[in-house]
Coordinates of C-alpha atoms in Angstrom, one line a residue:
Chain A
G14 CA 79.7 41.8 70.1
A15 CA 78.3 45.3 70.2
V16 CA 76.8 45.1 73.7
V17 CA 75.4 48.2 75.4
S18 CA 74.3 48.2 79.0
Q19 CA 72.3 50.6 81.0
H20 CA 72.0 51.1 84.7
P21 CA 69.7 51.2 86.6
S22 CA 67.1 49.2 84.7
R23 CA 64.3 50.6 86.9
V24 CA 64.2 53.6 89.2
I25 CA 61.5 55.1 91.4
C26 CA 62.1 58.5 92.9
K27 CA 60.3 61.4 94.6
S28 CA 59.4 64.5 92.7
G29 CA 62.1 67.1 92.9
T30 CA 65.0 64.7 93.1
S31 CA 67.6 64.0 90.4
V32 CA 68.3 60.7 88.8
K33 CA 71.4 59.6 86.9
I34 CA 71.2 56.9 84.2
E35 CA 74.4 55.3 82.9
C36 CA 75.0 53.9 79.4
R37 CA 78.1 51.8 78.7
S38 CA 79.4 50.2 75.5
L39 CA 80.9 47.0 76.8
D40 CA 82.9 45.7 74.0
F41 CA 83.5 48.6 71.7
Q42 CA 84.4 52.3 71.9
A43 CA 81.6 54.7 71.0
T44 CA 82.5 58.2 69.9
T45 CA 78.8 59.0 69.7
M46 CA 75.9 57.9 72.0
F47 CA 72.3 58.7 71.7
W48 CA 69.6 59.1 74.3
Y49 CA 66.0 58.3 73.5
R50 CA 62.7 58.5 75.3
Q51 CA 59.8 56.1 74.6
F52 CA 56.2 56.5 75.6
P53 CA 54.0 53.4 75.8
K54 CA 53.2 51.9 72.4
K55 CA 55.1 54.7 70.7
S56 CA 58.3 54.8 68.7
L57 CA 61.6 56.1 69.9
M58 CA 62.0 59.9 70.3
L59 CA 65.6 61.1 70.1
M60 CA 66.4 63.5 72.9
A61 CA 70.1 64.2 72.3
T62 CA 73.3 63.1 70.7
S63 CA 76.2 62.8 73.0
N64 CA 79.8 63.1 71.6
E65 CA 82.8 62.1 73.7
G66 CA 84.6 65.1 75.0
S67 CA 82.2 67.7 73.8
K68 CA 78.8 69.1 74.6
A69 CA 75.7 67.1 73.7
T70 CA 73.4 68.2 70.9
Y71 CA 69.8 68.4 72.0
E72 CA 66.8 68.0 69.8
Q73 CA 64.2 70.7 69.6
G74 CA 62.0 70.9 72.6
V75 CA 64.3 69.0 74.9
E76 CA 65.5 71.1 77.9
K77 CA 69.2 70.8 78.2
D78 CA 69.2 72.1 81.8
K79 CA 66.8 69.4 82.8
F80 CA 68.4 66.5 81.0
L81 CA 72.1 66.8 81.6
I82 CA 74.3 64.6 79.4
N83 CA 77.9 63.8 80.0
H84 CA 80.1 61.7 77.7
A85 CA 83.3 61.6 79.6
S86 CA 84.8 58.5 77.9
L87 CA 84.5 56.4 74.8
T88 CA 82.5 53.8 76.7
L89 CA 80.3 55.8 79.1
S90 CA 77.6 58.4 78.7
T91 CA 75.3 59.5 81.5
L92 CA 71.9 61.2 81.5
T93 CA 70.8 63.0 84.6
V94 CA 67.2 64.0 85.0
T95 CA 67.3 67.0 87.3
S96 CA 64.4 68.0 89.6
A97 CA 62.3 65.2 88.2
H98 CA 58.6 65.6 88.0
P99 CA 55.9 62.9 87.3
E100 CA 55.7 64.0 83.7
D101 CA 59.3 62.8 83.3
S102 CA 58.2 59.3 84.0
S103 CA 59.1 57.3 80.9
F104 CA 61.3 54.6 79.4
Y105 CA 64.8 56.0 78.6
I106 CA 67.0 54.1 76.1
C107 CA 70.5 54.9 75.1
S108 CA 72.3 53.6 72.0
A109 CA 75.9 53.6 70.9
D110 CA 77.1 54.3 67.3
L111 CA 79.2 51.5 65.8
R112 CA 80.6 53.7 63.1
L113 CA 82.2 50.8 61.1
Q114 CA 78.7 49.6 60.5
E115 CA 76.9 52.9 60.4
T116 CA 74.3 51.6 62.8
Q117 CA 73.3 51.9 66.5
Y118 CA 73.2 49.3 69.2
F119 CA 70.7 49.9 72.0
G120 CA 70.8 49.4 75.7
P121 CA 68.1 47.5 77.5
G122 CA 66.4 50.8 78.7
T123 CA 65.7 52.4 82.1
R124 CA 62.2 52.7 83.3
L125 CA 61.8 55.9 85.4
L126 CA 58.8 56.5 87.7
V127 CA 58.6 59.8 89.4
L128 CA 56.1 59.9 92.3
Chain B
Q30 CA 55.1 63.8 55.1
K31 CA 57.0 61.7 57.6
E32 CA 60.5 60.6 56.6
V33 CA 59.7 57.0 57.3
E34 CA 56.2 55.4 57.1
Q35 CA 55.4 52.1 58.8
D36 CA 52.0 50.4 59.4
P37 CA 51.7 50.2 63.1
G38 CA 49.5 47.1 62.9
P39 CA 48.7 45.2 65.1
L40 CA 49.4 42.2 63.0
S41 CA 48.4 38.7 64.2
V42 CA 49.4 35.5 62.3
P43 CA 49.3 31.8 63.2
E44 CA 52.4 30.0 64.1
G45 CA 54.3 28.9 61.0
A46 CA 53.1 31.7 58.8
I47 CA 55.3 33.9 56.7
V48 CA 55.2 37.5 58.0
S49 CA 55.9 40.5 55.8
L50 CA 56.7 43.8 57.4
N51 CA 57.3 46.9 55.3
C52 CA 58.4 50.5 55.4
T53 CA 58.4 53.3 52.9
Y54 CA 60.6 56.4 53.0
S55 CA 60.9 59.7 51.2
N56 CA 64.6 60.6 51.5
S57 CA 66.5 59.2 48.6
A58 CA 69.8 59.9 50.5
F59 CA 69.1 57.0 52.9
Q60 CA 71.7 54.3 52.3
Y61 CA 71.8 52.3 55.5
F62 CA 68.7 50.3 56.5
M63 CA 68.0 48.4 59.7
W64 CA 65.3 46.3 61.3
Y65 CA 65.1 46.2 65.1
R66 CA 63.0 43.9 67.2
Q67 CA 61.7 45.3 70.5
Y68 CA 60.1 43.1 73.2
S69 CA 57.9 44.8 75.7
R70 CA 59.8 46.8 78.2
K71 CA 63.1 46.1 76.6
G72 CA 65.5 48.0 74.3
P73 CA 65.5 47.5 70.6
E74 CA 67.6 44.6 69.3
L75 CA 69.3 44.9 65.9
L76 CA 68.0 42.1 63.7
M77 CA 69.1 43.0 60.2
Y78 CA 71.4 45.6 58.6
T79 CA 71.6 46.3 54.9
Y80 CA 73.6 48.8 53.0
S81 CA 72.0 50.1 49.8
S82 CA 69.7 48.0 47.7
G83 CA 69.4 44.2 47.7
N84 CA 68.5 41.2 49.8
K85 CA 70.1 39.9 53.0
E86 CA 69.2 36.6 54.7
D87 CA 69.9 35.5 58.2
G88 CA 68.2 32.3 59.3
R89 CA 64.4 32.8 59.1
F90 CA 64.8 36.5 58.4
T91 CA 65.2 38.1 55.1
A92 CA 65.6 41.9 54.6
Q93 CA 64.9 43.5 51.2
V94 CA 65.7 47.0 50.1
D95 CA 64.4 48.6 46.9
K96 CA 65.9 52.1 46.7
S97 CA 64.2 52.8 43.4
S98 CA 60.8 52.4 45.1
K99 CA 62.0 53.7 48.5
Y100 CA 60.6 50.5 50.0
I101 CA 62.1 48.1 52.5
S102 CA 60.7 44.8 53.8
L103 CA 61.4 42.2 56.4
F104 CA 60.2 38.7 55.9
I105 CA 60.0 36.2 58.7
R106 CA 59.6 32.5 57.7
D107 CA 58.1 29.8 59.9
S108 CA 57.1 32.4 62.4
Q109 CA 57.2 31.4 66.1
P110 CA 55.4 32.7 69.2
S111 CA 58.8 34.0 70.3
D112 CA 58.8 36.4 67.3
S113 CA 55.9 38.3 68.9
A114 CA 57.3 41.8 69.4
T115 CA 57.3 45.2 67.9
Y116 CA 59.4 45.5 64.7
L117 CA 61.0 48.9 64.0
C118 CA 62.5 49.9 60.7
A119 CA 65.3 52.5 60.8
M120 CA 67.4 54.2 58.2
K121 CA 70.1 56.8 57.8
S122 CA 72.3 58.6 55.4
G123 CA 76.0 58.7 56.3
A124 CA 77.0 60.0 59.7
N125 CA 73.6 61.2 60.6
N126 CA 70.8 60.3 63.0
L127 CA 68.6 57.3 62.5
F128 CA 65.1 57.8 61.3
F129 CA 62.6 55.3 62.7
G130 CA 59.3 54.0 61.6
T131 CA 56.5 53.9 64.2
G132 CA 56.9 50.1 64.6
T133 CA 54.6 47.2 63.8
R134 CA 53.3 45.1 66.6
L135 CA 53.3 41.5 65.7
T136 CA 51.6 38.6 67.5
V137 CA 52.3 35.0 66.5
I138 CA 49.5 32.8 67.8
P139 CA 50.4 29.2 68.8

């Protein structure tokens, strides 16, 4: 149980385009989902907390207009990187909060490369 | 001072060795403690979850939490090459965000 999927797993796009990443909890409902960014050989950096039916809470230094988060249902959150630039290239990972266990289950990650 | 401290390694051990991974923390409010395993280019996978102090065993893995010392450990017995990964400790207090260690890179040499 507690499986989280992400799509796509890899995406390459041109600078200036927008990219949408989906995060789904497959076998449980997640009131809260989280979006992380991870640089090579570094730990996870929390970008934002996504709550179903309300606006996301962004961490300090994360541009909310650049990283649009939508959590329209209890099983789906999306992250849209708008007007992507090469410096946005990174590994993006989502997680879903399994509140009964007070822990998070992570998706497999999405590798974004902006050319 | 960081909320969670973890030695980044790298740590190399021969196959069959006992591996000890550790984290220290400063926030006494942390109650929920986790260990995640992350293979290269993959998302973290939850290995062990512990609430409050004590030990928890699952197969070759044992997690220990000592809240009085603000110290948690993960032991891997009979380590295998497939255990080679980065191990992240994480912890939280109630309905709050997870705080992660930096991760320890482990290599088990056949």
